[in-house]
Short mmCIF file of N, CA and C in Angstrom, two decimals:
data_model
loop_
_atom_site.label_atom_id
_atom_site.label_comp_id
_atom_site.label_asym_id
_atom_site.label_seq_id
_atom_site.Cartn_x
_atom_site.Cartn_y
_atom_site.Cartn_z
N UNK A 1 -22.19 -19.45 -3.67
CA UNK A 1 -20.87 -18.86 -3.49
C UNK A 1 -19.82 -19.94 -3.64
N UNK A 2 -18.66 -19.65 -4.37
CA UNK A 2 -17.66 -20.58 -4.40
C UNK A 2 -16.71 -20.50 -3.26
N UNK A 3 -16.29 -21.80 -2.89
CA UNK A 3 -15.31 -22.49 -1.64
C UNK A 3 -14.41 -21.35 -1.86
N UNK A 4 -13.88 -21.03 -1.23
CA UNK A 4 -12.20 -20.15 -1.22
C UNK A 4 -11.28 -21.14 -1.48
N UNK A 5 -10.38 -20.56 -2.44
CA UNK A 5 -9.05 -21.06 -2.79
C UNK A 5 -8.07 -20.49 -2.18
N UNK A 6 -7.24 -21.40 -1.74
CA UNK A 6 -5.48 -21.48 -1.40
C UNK A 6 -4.91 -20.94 -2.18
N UNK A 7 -3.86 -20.13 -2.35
CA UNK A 7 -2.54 -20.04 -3.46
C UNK A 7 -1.61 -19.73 -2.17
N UNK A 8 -0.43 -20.02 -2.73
CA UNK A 8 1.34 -19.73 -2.03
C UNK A 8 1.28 -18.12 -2.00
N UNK A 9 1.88 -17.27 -1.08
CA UNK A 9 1.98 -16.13 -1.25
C UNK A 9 3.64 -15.99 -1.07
N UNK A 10 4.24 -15.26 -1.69
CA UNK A 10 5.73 -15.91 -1.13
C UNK A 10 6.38 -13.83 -1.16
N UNK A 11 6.25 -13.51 -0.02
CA UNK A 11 6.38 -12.04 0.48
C UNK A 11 7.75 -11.56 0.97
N UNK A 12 8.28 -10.63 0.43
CA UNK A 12 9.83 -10.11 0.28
C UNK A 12 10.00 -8.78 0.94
N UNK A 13 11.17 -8.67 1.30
CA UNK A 13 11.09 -7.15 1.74
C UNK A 13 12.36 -6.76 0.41
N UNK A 14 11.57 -5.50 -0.21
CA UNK A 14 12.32 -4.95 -1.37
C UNK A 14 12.52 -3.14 -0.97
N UNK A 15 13.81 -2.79 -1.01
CA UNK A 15 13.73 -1.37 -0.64
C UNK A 15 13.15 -1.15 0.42
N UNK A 16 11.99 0.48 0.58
CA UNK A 16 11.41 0.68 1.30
C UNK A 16 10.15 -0.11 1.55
N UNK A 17 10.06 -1.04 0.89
CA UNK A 17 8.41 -1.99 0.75
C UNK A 17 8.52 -3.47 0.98
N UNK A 18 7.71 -4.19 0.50
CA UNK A 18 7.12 -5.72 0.43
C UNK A 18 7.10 -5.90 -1.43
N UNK A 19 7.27 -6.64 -1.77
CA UNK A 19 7.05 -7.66 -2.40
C UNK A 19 5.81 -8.83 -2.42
N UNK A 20 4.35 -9.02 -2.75
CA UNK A 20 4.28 -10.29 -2.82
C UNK A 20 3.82 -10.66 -3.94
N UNK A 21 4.49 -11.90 -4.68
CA UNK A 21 3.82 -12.81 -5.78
C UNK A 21 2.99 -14.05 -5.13
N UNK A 22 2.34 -14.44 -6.12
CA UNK A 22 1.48 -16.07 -6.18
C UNK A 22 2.11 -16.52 -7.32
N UNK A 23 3.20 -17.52 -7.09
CA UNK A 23 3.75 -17.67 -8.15
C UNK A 23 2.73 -19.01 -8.74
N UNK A 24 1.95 -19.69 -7.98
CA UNK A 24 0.82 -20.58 -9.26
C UNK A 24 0.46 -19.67 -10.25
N UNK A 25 0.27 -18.03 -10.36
CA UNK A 25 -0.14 -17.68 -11.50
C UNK A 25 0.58 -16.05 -11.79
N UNK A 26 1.87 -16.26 -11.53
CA UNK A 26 2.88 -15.08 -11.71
C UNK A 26 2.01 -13.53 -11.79
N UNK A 27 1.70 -13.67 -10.31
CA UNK A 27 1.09 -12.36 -10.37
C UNK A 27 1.79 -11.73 -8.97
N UNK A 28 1.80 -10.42 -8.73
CA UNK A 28 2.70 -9.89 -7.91
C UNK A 28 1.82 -8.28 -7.38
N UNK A 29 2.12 -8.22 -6.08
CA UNK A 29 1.93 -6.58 -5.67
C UNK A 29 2.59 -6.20 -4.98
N UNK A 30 2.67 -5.23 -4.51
CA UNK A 30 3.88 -4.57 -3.31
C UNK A 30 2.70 -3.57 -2.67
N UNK A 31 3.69 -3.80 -1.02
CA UNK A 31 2.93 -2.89 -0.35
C UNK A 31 4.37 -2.06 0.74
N UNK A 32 3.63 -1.15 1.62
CA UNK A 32 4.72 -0.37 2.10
C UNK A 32 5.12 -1.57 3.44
N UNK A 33 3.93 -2.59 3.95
CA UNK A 33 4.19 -3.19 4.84
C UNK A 33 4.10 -4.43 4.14
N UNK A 34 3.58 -6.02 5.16
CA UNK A 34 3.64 -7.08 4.91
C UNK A 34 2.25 -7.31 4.60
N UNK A 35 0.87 -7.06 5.72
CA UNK A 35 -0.06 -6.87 5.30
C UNK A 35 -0.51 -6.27 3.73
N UNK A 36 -0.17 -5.21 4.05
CA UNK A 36 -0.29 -4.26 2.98
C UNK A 36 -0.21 -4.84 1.93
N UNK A 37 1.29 -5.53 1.27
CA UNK A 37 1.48 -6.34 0.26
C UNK A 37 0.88 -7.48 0.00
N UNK A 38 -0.03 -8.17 1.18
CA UNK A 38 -0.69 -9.21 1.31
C UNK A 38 -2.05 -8.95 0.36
N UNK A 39 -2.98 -7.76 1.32
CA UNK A 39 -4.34 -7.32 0.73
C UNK A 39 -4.01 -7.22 -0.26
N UNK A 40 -2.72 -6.28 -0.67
CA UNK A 40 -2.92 -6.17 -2.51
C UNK A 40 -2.84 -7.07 -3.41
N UNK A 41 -1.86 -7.94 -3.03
CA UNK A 41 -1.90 -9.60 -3.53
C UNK A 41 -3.56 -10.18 -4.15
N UNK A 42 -4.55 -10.16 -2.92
CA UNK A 42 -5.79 -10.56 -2.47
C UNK A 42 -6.15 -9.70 -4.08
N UNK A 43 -6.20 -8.44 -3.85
CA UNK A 43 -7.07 -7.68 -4.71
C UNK A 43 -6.17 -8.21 -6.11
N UNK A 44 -5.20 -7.69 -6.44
CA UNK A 44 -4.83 -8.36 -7.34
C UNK A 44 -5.32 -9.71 -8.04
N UNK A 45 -5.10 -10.82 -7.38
CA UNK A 45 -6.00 -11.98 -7.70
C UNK A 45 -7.00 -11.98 -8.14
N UNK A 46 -8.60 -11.29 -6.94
CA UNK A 46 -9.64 -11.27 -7.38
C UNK A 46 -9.88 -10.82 -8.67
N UNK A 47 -8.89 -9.46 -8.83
CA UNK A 47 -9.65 -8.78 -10.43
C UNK A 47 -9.21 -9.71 -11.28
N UNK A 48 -7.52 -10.30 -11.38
CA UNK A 48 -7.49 -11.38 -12.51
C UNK A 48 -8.37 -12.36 -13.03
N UNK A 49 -8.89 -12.94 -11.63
CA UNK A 49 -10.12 -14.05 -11.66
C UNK A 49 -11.57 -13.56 -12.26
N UNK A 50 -11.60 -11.92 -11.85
CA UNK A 50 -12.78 -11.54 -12.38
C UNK A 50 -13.04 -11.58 -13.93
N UNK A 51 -12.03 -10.92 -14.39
CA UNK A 51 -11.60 -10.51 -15.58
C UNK A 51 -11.23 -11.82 -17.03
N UNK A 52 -10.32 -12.52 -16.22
CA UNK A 52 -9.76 -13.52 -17.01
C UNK A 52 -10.45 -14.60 -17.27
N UNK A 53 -10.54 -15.00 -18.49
CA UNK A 53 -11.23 -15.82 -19.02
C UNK A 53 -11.13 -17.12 -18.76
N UNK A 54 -11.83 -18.01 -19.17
CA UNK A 54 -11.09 -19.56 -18.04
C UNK A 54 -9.75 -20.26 -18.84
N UNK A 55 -9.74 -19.81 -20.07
CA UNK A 55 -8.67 -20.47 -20.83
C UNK A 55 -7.67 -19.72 -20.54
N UNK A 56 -7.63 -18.20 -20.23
CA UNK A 56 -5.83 -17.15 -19.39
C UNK A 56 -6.07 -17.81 -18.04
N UNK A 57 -6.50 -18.00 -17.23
CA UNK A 57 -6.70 -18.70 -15.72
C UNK A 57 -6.09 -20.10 -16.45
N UNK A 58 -6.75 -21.23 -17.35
CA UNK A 58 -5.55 -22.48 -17.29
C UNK A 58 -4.35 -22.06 -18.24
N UNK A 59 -4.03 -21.41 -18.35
CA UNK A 59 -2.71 -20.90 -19.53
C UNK A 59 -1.60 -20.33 -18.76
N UNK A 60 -2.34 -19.65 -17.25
CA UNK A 60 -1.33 -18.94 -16.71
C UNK A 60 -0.81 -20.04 -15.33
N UNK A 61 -1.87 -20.86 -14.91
CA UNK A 61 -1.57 -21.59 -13.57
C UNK A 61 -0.82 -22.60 -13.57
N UNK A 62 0.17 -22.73 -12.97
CA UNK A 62 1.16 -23.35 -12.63
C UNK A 62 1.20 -24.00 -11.45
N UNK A 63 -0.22 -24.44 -11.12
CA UNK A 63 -0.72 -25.57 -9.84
C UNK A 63 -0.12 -26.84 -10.15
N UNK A 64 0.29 -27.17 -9.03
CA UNK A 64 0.98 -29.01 -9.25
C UNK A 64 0.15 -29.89 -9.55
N UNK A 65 -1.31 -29.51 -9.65
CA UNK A 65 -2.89 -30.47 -9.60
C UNK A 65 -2.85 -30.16 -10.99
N UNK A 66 -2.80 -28.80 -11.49
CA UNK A 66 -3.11 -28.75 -12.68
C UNK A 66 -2.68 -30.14 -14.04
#
């Protein structure tokens, strides 16, 4: 199993909802609460990571290590 990774979550209140991006890899969800917008964040991520190939994962990340 791989270590868990860190990213910034940086969470907004928009309208009736939340806002959150990871801006290391400009990805974003909204939820009706803070949680809410959090987990979806989470899920969001995972499928990118699932999905994305390793060259869209270094093309899109905008880590200061990178």
């Amino acid at each position: 199993m791989k270590p868990a990774q860190r990213f910034t979550a940086i969470i907004e209140r928009e309208d009736d909802g939340f806002v959150a991006l990871c801006p290391e890899f400009d990805i974003a969800s909204e939820g009706a609460s803070i949680e809410e917008a959090r987990t979806n964040l989470i899920e969001a991520l995972t499928l990118f990571f699932e999905a994305a190939s390793s060259s869209e994962v270094a093309r899109r990340s905008h880590n200061e290590s990178s």
